[in-house]
Tab-separated table of C-alpha atoms and ligand atoms in Angstrom:
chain	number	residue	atom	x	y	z
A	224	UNK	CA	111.800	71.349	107.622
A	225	UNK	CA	110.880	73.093	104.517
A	226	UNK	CA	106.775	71.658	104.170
A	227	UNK	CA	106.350	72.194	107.795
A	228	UNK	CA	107.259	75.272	106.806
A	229	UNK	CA	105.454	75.997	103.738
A	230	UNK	CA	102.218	74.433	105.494
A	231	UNK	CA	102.814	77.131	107.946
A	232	UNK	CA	103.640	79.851	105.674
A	233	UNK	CA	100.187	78.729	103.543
A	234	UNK	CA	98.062	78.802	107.127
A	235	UNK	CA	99.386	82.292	107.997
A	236	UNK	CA	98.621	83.856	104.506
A	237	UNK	CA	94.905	82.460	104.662
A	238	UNK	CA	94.764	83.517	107.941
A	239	UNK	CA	95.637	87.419	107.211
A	240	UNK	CA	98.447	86.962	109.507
A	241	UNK	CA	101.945	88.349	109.055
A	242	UNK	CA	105.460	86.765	107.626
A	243	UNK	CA	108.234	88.071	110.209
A	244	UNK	CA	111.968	87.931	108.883
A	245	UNK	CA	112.817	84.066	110.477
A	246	UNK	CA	109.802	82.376	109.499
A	247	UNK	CA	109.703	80.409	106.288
A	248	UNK	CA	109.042	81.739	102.969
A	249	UNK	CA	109.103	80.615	99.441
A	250	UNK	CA	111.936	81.510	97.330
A	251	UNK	CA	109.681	83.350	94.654
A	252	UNK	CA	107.790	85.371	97.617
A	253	UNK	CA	111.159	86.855	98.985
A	254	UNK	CA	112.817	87.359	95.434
A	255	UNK	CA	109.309	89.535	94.767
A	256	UNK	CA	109.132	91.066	97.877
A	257	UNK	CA	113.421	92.380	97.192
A	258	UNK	CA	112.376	93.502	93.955
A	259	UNK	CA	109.319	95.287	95.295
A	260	UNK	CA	110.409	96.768	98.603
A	261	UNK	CA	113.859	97.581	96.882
A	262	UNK	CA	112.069	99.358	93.793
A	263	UNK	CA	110.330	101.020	96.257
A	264	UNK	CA	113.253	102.436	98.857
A	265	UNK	CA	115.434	103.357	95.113
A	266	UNK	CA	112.497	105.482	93.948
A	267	UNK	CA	112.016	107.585	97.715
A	268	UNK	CA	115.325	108.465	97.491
A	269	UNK	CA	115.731	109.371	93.477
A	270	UNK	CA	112.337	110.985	94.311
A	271	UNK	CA	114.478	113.723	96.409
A	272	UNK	CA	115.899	115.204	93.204
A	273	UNK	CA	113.308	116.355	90.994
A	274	UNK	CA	112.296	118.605	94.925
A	275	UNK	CA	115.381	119.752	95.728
A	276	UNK	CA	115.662	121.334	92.291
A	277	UNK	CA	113.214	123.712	93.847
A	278	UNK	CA	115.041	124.593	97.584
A	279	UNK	CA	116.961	127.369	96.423
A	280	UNK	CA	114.124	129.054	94.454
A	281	UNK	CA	111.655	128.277	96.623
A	282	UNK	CA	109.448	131.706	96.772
A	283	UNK	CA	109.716	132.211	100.490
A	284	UNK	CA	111.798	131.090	103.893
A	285	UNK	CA	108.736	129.184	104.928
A	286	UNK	CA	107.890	127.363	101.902
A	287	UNK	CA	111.610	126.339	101.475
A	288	UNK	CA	111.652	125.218	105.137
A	289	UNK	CA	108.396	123.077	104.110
A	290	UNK	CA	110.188	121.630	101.042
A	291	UNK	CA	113.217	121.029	103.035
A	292	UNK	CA	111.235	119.047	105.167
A	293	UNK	CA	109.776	116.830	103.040
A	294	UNK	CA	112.588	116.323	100.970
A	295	UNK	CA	114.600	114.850	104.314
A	296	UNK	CA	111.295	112.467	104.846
A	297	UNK	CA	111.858	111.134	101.612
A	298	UNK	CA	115.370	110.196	102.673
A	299	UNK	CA	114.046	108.675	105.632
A	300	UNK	CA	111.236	106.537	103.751
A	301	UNK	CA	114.045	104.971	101.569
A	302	UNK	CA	116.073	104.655	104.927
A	303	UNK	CA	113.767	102.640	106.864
A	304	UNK	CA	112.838	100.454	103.295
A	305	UNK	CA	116.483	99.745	103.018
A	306	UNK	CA	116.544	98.282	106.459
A	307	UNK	CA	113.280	96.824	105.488
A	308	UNK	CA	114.698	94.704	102.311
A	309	UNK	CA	117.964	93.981	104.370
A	310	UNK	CA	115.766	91.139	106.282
A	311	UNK	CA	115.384	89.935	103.464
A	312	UNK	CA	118.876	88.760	103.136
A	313	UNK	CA	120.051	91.592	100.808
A	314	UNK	CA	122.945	94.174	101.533
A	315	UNK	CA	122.520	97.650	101.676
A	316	UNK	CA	125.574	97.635	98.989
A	317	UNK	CA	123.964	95.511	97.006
A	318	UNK	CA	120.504	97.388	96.526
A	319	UNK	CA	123.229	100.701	96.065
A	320	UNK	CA	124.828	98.648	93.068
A	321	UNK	CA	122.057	97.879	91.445
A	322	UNK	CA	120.558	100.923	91.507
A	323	UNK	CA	123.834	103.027	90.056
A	324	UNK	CA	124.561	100.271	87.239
A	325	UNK	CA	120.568	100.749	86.308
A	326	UNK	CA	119.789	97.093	87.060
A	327	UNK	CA	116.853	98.007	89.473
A	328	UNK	CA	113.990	100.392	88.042
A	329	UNK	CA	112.639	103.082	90.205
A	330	UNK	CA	109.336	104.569	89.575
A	331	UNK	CA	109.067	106.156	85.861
A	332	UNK	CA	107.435	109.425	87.814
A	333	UNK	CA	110.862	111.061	89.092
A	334	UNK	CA	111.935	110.959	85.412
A	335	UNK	CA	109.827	114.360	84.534
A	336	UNK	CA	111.201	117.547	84.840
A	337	UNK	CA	110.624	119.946	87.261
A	338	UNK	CA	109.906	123.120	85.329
A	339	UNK	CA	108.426	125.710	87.897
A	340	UNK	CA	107.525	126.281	91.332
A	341	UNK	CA	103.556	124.890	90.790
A	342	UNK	CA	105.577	121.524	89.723
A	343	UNK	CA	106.193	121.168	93.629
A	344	UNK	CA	102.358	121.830	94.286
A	345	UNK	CA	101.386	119.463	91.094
A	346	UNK	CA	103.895	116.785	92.447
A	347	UNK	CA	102.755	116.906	96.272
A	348	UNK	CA	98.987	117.162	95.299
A	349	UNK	CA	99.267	114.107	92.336
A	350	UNK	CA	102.454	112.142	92.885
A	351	UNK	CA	102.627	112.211	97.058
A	352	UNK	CA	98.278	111.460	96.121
A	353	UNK	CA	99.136	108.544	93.937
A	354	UNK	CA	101.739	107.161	96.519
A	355	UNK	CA	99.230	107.258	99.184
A	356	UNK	CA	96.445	105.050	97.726
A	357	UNK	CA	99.304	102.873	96.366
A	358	UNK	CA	100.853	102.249	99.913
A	359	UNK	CA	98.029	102.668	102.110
A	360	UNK	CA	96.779	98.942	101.354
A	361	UNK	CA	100.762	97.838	101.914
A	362	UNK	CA	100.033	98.789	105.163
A	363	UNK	CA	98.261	95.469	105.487
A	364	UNK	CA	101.041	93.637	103.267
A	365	UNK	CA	101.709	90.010	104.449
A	366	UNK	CA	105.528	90.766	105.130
A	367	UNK	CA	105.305	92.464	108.667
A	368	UNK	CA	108.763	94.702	108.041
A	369	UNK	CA	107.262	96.560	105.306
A	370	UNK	CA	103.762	96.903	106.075
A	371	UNK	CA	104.784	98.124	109.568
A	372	UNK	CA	107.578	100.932	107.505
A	373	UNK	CA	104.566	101.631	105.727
A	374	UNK	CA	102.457	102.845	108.409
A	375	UNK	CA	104.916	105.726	109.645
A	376	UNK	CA	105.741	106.423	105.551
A	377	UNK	CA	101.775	106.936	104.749
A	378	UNK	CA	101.363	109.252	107.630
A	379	UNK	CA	104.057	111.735	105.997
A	380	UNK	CA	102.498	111.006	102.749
A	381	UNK	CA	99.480	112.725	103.807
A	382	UNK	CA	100.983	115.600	105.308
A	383	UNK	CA	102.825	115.393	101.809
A	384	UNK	CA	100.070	115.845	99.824
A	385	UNK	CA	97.902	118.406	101.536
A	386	UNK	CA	101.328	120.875	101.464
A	387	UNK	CA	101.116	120.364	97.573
A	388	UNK	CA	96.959	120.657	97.626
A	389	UNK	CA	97.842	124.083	99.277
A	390	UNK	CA	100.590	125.374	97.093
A	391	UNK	CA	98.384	124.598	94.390
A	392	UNK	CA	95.620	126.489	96.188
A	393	UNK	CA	97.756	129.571	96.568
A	394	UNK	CA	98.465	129.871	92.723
A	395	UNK	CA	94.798	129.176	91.980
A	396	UNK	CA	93.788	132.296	94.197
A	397	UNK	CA	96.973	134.204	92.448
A	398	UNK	CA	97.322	136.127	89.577
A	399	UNK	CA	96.036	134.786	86.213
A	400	UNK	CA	99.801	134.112	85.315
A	401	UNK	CA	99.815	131.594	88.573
A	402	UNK	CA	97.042	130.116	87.256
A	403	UNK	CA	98.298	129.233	83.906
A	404	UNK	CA	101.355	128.291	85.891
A	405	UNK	CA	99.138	126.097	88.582
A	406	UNK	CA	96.959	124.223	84.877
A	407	UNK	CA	100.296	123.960	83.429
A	408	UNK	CA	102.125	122.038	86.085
A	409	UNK	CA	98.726	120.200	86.403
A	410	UNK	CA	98.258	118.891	82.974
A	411	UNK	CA	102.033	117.973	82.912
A	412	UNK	CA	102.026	115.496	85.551
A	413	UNK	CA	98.567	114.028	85.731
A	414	UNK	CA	99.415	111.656	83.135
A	415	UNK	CA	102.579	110.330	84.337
A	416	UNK	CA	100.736	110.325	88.192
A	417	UNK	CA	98.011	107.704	86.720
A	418	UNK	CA	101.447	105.439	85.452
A	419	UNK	CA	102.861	105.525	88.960
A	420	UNK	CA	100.169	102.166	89.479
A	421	UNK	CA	101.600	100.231	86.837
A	422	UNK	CA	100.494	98.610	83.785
A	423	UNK	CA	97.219	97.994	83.259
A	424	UNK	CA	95.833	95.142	84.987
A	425	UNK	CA	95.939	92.295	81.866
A	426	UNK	CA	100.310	93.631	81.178
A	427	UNK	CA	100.743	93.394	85.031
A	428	UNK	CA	103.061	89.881	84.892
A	429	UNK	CA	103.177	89.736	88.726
A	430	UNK	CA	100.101	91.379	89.989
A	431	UNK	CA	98.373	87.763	90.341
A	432	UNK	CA	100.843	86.067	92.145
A	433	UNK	CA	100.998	89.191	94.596
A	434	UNK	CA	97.513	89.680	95.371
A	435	UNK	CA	97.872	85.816	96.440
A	436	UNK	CA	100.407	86.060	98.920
A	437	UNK	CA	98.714	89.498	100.162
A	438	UNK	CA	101.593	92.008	99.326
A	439	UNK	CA	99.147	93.544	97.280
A	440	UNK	CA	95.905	93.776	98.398
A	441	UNK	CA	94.120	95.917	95.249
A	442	UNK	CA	95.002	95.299	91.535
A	443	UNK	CA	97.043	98.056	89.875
A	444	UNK	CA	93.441	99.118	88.018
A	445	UNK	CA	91.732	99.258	91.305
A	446	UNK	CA	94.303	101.728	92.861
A	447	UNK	CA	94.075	104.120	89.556
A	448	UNK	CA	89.978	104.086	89.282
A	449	UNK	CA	90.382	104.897	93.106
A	450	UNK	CA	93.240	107.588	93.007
A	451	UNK	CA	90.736	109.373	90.230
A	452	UNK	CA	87.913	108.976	92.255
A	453	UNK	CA	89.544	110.567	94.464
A	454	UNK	CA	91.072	113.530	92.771
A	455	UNK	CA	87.870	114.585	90.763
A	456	UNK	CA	86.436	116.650	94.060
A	457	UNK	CA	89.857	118.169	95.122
A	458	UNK	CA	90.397	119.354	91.227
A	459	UNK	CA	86.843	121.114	91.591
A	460	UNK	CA	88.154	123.092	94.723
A	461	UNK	CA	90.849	124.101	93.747
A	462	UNK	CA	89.221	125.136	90.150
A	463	UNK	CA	92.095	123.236	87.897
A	464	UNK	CA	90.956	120.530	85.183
A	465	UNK	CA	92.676	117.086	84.032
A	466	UNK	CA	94.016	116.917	80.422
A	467	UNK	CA	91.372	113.828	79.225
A	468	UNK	CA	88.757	115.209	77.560
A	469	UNK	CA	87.099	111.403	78.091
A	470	UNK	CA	87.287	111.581	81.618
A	471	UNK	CA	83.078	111.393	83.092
A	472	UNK	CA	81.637	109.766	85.510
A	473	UNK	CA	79.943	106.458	84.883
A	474	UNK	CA	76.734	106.068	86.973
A	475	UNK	CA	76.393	101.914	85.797
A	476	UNK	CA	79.976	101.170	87.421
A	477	UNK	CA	79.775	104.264	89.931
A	478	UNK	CA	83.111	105.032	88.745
A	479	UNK	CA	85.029	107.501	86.655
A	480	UNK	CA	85.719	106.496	82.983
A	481	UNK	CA	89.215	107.484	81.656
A	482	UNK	CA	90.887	108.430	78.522
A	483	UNK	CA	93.199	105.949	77.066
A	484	UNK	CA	96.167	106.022	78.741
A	485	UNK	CA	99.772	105.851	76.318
A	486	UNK	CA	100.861	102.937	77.707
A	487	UNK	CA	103.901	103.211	75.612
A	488	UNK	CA	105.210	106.107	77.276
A	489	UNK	CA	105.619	104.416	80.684
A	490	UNK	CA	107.526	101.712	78.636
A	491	UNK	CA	109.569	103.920	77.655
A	492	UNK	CA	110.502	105.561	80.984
A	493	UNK	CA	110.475	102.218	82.404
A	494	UNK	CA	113.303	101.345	79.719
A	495	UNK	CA	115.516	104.254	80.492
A	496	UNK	CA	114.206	106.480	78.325
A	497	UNK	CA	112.181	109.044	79.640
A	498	UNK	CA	112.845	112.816	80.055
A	499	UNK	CA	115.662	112.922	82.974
A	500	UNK	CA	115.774	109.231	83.445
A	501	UNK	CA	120.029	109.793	82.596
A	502	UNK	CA	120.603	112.714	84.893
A	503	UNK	CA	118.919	111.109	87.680
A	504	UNK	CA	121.207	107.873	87.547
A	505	UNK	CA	123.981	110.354	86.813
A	506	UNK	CA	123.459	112.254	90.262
A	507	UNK	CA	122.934	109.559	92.054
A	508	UNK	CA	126.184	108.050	91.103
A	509	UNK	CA	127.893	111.621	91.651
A	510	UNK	CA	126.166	111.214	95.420
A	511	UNK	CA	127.660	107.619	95.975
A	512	UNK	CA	131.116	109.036	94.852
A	513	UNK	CA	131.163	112.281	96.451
A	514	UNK	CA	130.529	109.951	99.571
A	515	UNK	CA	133.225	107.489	99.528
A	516	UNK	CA	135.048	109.336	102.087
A	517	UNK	CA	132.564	108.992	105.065
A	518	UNK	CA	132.259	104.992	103.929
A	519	UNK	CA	135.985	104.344	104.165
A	520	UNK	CA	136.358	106.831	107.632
A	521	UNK	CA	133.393	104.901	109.231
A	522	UNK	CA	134.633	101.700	108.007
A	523	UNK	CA	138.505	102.401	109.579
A	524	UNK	CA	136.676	103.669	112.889
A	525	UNK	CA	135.162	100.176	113.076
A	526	UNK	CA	138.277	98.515	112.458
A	527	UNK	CA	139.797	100.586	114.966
A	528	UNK	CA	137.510	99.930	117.939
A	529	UNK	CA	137.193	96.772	116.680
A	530	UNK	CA	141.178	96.021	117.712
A	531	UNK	CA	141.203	98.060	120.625
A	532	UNK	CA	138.545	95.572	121.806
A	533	UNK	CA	140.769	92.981	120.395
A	534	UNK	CA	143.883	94.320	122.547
B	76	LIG	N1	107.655	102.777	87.225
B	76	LIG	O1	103.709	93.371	87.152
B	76	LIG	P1	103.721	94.803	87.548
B	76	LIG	C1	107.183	107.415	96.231
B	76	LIG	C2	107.463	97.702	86.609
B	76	LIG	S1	105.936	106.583	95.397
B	76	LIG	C3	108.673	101.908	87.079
B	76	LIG	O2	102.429	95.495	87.683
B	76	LIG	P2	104.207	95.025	90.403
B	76	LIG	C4	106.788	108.526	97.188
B	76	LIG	C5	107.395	96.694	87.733
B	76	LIG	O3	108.366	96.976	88.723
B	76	LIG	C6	106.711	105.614	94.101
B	76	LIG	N2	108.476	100.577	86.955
B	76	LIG	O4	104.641	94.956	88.864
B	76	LIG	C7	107.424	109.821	96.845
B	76	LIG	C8	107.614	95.403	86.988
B	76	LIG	O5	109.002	95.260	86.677
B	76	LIG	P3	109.947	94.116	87.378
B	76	LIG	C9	107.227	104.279	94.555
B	76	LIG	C10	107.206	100.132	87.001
B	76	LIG	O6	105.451	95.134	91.188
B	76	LIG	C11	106.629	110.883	96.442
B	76	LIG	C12	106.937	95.652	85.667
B	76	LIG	O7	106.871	97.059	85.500
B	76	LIG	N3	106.183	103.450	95.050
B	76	LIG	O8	108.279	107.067	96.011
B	76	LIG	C13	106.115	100.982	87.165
B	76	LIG	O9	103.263	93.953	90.744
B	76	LIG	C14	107.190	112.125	96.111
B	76	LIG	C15	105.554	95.028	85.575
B	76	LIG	O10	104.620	95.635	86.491
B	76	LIG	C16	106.282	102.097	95.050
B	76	LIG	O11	107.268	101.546	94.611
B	76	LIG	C17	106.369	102.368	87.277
B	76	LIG	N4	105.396	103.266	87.422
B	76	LIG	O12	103.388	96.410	90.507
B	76	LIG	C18	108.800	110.035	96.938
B	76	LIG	C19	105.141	101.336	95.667
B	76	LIG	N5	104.982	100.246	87.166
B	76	LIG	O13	110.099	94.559	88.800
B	76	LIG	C20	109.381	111.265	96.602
B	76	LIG	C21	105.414	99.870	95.814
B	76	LIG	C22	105.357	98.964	86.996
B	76	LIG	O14	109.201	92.829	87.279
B	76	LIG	C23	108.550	112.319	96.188
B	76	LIG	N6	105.361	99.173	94.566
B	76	LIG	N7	106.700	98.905	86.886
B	76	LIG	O15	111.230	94.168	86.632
B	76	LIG	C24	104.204	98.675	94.018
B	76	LIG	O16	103.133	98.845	94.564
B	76	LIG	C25	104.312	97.858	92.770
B	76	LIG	O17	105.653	97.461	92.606
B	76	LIG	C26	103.817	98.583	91.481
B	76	LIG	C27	104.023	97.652	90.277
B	76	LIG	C28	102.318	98.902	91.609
B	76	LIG	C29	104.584	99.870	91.229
């Protein structure tokens, strides 16, 4: 019954165990874990078109083999979340509907522009950098299908980001117009990379209630003090510099202070406003329509096989 179950649910949560698909959970923990793991699978695979803007131009067979690559393991990170969020109890059709009316946000990063080549470097070193210290603590996230899809999805990440650390390491030893180009791309998206962790910490409605069931494990202020932390070395190697003319290091905390941040921007993008945020829903519904065809032939093959097993 349901407090046996919730007294079980509670005693697996404190003990750092896991929540497998069957067991009990509260309502609010699987509507927030939908949203979440949903959110997540929409934004891998609107994430594929700001890249693939760059597969015909990439500037050689090998780097457009690379980017072909990882644009595919983006399709299979929102794959395997799908069939994640379908334990859940939610359809496959249903995520698709919400995501083509607008009803479910994806992240506000795959609303910029892709403008040049070093956008692919700036978006595998920052954005594939940002997704990594997001996801690496989901690993450990109380609901066993997604912190298991994680663990495979983090592992790509990396490879991810090192491809766009070297791209960006290419144009730095370039020309001085692929350096401007390499800065450029760089001071574009190293902004909207920081958003990727959410509002700040006292705007975050649901961070609280997260943290205590363990989906997430580090607040969304934690994650972007880290993801800086992190990036202030790489930037010195590869001789590029962040747009915040506040950003130092603060030996009391042992931590990098940051520039204020225009939180008003991510509401915006988060609203539906942001740079591309229209042709991104627009291609995406384009996609779905262009692939009616294979849903209704797959759909008559099953009713077919389905009768002859019938007969
Ligand atoms: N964009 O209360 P919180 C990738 C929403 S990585 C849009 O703090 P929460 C890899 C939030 O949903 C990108 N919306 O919410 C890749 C909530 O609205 P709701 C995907 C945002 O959930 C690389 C409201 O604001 N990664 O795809 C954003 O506790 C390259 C209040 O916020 C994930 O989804 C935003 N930036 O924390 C692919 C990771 N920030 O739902 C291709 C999993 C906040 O109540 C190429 N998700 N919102 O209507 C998470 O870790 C969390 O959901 C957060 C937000 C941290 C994003």
């Amino acid at each position: 019954d349901d407090a046996a179950g919730e007294a079980l649910f509670e005693e697996l949560i404190a003990a750092d165990s896991r929540i497998e698909p069957r067991d009990w959970m509260p309502d609010a923990y699987r509507r927030t874990l939908i949203r979440q793991m949903s959110q997540h699978a929409h934004s891998e695979i609107i994430g594929m078109q700001p890249e693939a803007n760059w597969i015909s131009r990439a500037p050689s067979l090998k780097r457009k083999a690379i980017l072909m690559a990882k644009v595919q393991d983006e399709a299979g990170h929102g794959l395997y979340l799908y069939s994640a969020t379908q334990t859940l109890g939610i359809t496959r059709d249903e995520m698709t509907e919400q995501l083509i009316t607008g009803a479910a946000k994806y992240s506000s990063i795959f609303n910029y522009p892709t403008l040049s080549w070093a956008d692919i470097g700036a978006i595998g070193w920052l954005v594939d950098g940002a997704a990594i210290c997001n996801q690496v603590p989901l690993c450990r996230c109380s609901y066993a299908p997604y912190g298991r899809a994680m663990v495979r999805i983090c592992k790509e990440e990396s490879f991810h980001q090192r491809q766009g650390f070297e791209i960006l390491l290419t144009l730095m030893r370039g020309t001085p117009e692929q350096q401007r180009m390499a800065q450029d791309a760089v001071n574009r998206w190293y902004w909207p990379s920081l958003m990727m962790f959410g509002p700040p910490d006292a705007d975050s409605p649901n961070s609280a209630r997260s943290m205590a069931w363990k989906i997430k494990r580090f607040s969304n202020d934690e994650l972007r003090q880290r993801f800086v932390g992190m990036l202030v070395p790489q930037a010195e190697a590869l001789g590029v510099t962040f747009p915040d003319p506040d950003l130092k290091w603060n030996d009391e905390r042992q931590a990098y202070d940051l520039g204020e941040i225009d939180w008003s921007e991510l509401q915006r993008v988060i609203a539906g406003d942001g740079p591309c945020n229209a042709q991104r829903l627009q291609r995406r519904r384009e996609a779905h329509e262009d692939g009616a065809w294979v849903r209704e032939a797959a759909a008559a093959y099953a009713e077919k096989r389905a009768q002859k097993a019938r007969a």
